Coordinates of C-alpha atoms in Angstrom, one line a residue:
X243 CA 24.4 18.0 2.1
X244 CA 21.0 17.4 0.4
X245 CA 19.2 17.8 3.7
X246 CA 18.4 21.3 3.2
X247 CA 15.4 20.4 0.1
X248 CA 13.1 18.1 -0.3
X249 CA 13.9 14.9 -2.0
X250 CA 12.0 13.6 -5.1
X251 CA 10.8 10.1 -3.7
X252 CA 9.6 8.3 -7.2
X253 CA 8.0 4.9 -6.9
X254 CA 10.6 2.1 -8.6
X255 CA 10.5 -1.4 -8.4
X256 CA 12.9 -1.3 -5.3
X257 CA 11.2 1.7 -3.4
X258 CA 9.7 -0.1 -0.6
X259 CA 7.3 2.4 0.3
X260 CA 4.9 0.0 2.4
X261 CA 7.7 -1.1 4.0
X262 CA 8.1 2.3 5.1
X263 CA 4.1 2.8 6.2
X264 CA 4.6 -0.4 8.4
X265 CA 7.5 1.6 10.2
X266 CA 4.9 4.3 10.7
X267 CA 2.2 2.4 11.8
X268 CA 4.4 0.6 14.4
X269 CA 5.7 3.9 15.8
X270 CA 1.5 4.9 15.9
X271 CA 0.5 1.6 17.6
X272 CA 3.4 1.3 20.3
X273 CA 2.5 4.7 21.4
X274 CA -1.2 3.8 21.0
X275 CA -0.6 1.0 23.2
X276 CA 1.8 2.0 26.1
X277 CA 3.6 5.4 26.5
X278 CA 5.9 4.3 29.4
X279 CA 9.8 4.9 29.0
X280 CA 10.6 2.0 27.3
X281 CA 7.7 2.3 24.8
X282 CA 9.0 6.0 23.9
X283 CA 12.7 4.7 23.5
X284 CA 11.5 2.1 21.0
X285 CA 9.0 4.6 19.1
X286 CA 12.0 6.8 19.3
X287 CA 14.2 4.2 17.6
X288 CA 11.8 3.7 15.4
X289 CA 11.5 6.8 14.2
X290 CA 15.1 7.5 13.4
X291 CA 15.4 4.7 11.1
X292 CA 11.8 6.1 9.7
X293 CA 13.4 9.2 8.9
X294 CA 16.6 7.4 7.7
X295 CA 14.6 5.7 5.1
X296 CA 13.8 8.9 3.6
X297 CA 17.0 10.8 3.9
X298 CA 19.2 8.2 2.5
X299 CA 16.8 6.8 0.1
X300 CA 19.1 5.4 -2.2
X301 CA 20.8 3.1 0.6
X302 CA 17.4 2.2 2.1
X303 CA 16.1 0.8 -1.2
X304 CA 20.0 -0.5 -1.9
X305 CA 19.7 -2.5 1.1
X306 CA 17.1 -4.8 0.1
X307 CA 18.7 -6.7 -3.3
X308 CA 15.9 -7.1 -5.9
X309 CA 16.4 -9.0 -9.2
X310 CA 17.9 -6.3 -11.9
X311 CA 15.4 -8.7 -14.5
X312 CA 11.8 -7.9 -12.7
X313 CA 8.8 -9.1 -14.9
X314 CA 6.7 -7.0 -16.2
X315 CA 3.7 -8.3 -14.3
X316 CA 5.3 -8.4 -11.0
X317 CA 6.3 -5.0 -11.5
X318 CA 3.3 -3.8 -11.9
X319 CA 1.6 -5.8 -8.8
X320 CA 4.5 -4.1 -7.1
X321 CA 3.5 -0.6 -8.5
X322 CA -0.1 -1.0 -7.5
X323 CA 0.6 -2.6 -4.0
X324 CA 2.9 0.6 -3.1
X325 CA -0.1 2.8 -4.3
X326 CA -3.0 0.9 -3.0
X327 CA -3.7 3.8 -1.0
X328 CA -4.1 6.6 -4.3
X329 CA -6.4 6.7 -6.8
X330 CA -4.2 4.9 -9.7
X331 CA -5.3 4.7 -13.0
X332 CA -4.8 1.5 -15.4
X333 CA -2.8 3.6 -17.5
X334 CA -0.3 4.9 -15.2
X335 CA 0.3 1.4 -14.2
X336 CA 0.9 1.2 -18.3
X337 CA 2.8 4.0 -18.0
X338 CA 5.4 2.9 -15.0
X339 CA 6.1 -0.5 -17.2
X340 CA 6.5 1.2 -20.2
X341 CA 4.2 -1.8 -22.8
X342 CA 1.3 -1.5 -25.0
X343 CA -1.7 -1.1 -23.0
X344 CA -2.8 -4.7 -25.4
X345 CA 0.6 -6.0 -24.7
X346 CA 0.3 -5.2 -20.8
X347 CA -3.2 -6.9 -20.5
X348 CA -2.4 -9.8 -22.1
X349 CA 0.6 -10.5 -20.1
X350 CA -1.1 -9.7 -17.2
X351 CA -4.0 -12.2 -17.4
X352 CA -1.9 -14.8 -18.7
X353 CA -0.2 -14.4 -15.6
X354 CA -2.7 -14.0 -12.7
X355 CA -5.6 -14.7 -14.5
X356 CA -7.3 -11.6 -14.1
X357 CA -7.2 -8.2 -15.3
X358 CA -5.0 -5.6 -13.8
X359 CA -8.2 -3.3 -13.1
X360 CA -9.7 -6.0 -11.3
X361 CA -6.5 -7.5 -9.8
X362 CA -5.6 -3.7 -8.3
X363 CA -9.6 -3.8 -7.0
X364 CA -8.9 -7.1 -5.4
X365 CA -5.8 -5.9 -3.2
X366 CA -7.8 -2.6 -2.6
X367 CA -10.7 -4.8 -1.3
X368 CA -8.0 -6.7 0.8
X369 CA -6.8 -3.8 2.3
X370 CA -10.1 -2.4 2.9
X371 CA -10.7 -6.1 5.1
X372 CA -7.3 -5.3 7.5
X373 CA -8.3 -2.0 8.3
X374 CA -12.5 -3.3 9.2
X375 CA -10.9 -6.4 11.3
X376 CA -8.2 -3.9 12.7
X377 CA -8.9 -0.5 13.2
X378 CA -12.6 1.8 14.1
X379 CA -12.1 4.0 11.1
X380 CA -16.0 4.9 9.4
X381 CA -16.7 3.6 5.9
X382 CA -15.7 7.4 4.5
X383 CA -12.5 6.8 6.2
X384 CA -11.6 3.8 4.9
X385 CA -12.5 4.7 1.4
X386 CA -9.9 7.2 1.6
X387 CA -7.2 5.1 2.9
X388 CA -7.5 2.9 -0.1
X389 CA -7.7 5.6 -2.9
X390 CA -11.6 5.2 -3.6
X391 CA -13.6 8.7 -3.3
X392 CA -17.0 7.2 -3.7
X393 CA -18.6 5.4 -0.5
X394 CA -21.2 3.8 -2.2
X395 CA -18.8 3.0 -4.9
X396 CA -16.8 1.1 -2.3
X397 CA -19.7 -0.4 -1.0
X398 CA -20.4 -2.6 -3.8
X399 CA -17.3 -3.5 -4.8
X400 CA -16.7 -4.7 -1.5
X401 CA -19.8 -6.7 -1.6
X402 CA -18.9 -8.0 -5.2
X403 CA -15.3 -9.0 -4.5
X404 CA -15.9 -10.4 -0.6
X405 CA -19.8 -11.4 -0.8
X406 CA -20.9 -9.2 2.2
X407 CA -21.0 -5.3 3.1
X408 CA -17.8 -3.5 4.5
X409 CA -20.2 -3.5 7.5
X410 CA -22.0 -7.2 7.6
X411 CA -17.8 -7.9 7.6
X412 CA -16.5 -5.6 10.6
X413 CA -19.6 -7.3 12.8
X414 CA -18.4 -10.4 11.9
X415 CA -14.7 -10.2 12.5
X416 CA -15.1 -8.0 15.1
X417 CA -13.4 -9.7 18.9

């Protein structure tokens, strides 16, 4: 039962959906890596406790005990970490908490000291700095990956939040 249609998967405080992408990318990079029998046994193990995650959703994010009491602020880092990758709005952030937008800011910078516009820009720059030191995707690529349409856009505000070019970076933290 409840195989048969597709389940609603809604972003909460306790939905753990980049723990879920690190699952994926795991199962990508063994096989990237090795494709010998014990390799595809451990992708394959992998994978079944991938697709677990998503059919029993409500035991998957059950298993991990978060406090019932969450502040506001760190729900909203958590909101914005587990959509680093989309194009996310300020005021769906609002939104998901459920404060004044004055409220919201206020707490927020009291908090981390920054805005949530420019906190969210921060952990998409970090983001953008893994996948240069990490992978060979182009610029275009990676400004898809982290939810930012505009290349030149993401150009400088990589160069405004890490003091170099997305490209000056990967040449220098390239092995």
């Amino acid at each position: 039962e409840g195989a048969q249609k597709p389940q609603e998967i809604n972003i909460s405080t306790v939905s753990r959906v980049s723990e879920r992408n690190n699952i994926f990318e795991e199962i990508f990079h063994t096989l990237e890596q090795s494709q010998n029998i014990e390799s595809l046994r451990y992708a394959s193990s992998l994978l079944h406790h991938y697709l677990a995650s998503m059919r029993y959703l409500k035991q998957f994010r059950q298993a991990k005990k978060i406090e019932e009491n969450v502040n506001v602020v760190e729900a909203a880092i958590h909101y914005m970490k587990e959509n680093v990758e989309r194009h996310v709005t300020i005021q769906e952030v609002i939104n998901y908490i459920g404060y004044s937008p004055t409220r919201f800011h206020t707490l927020f910078k009291k908090q981390t000291g920054s805005t949530p516009l420019s906190y969210f820009n921060q952990l998409k720059m970090q983001w953008a700095c893994k996948l240069l030191r990490e992978t060979d995707m182009k610029m275009n690529q990676i400004c898809f990956k982290i939810g930012i349409e505009d290349s030149l856009y993401f150009s400088r505000l990589f160069s405004k939040n890490v003091g170099m070019s997305p490209r000056e970076y990967r040449r220098r933290h390239s092995d």
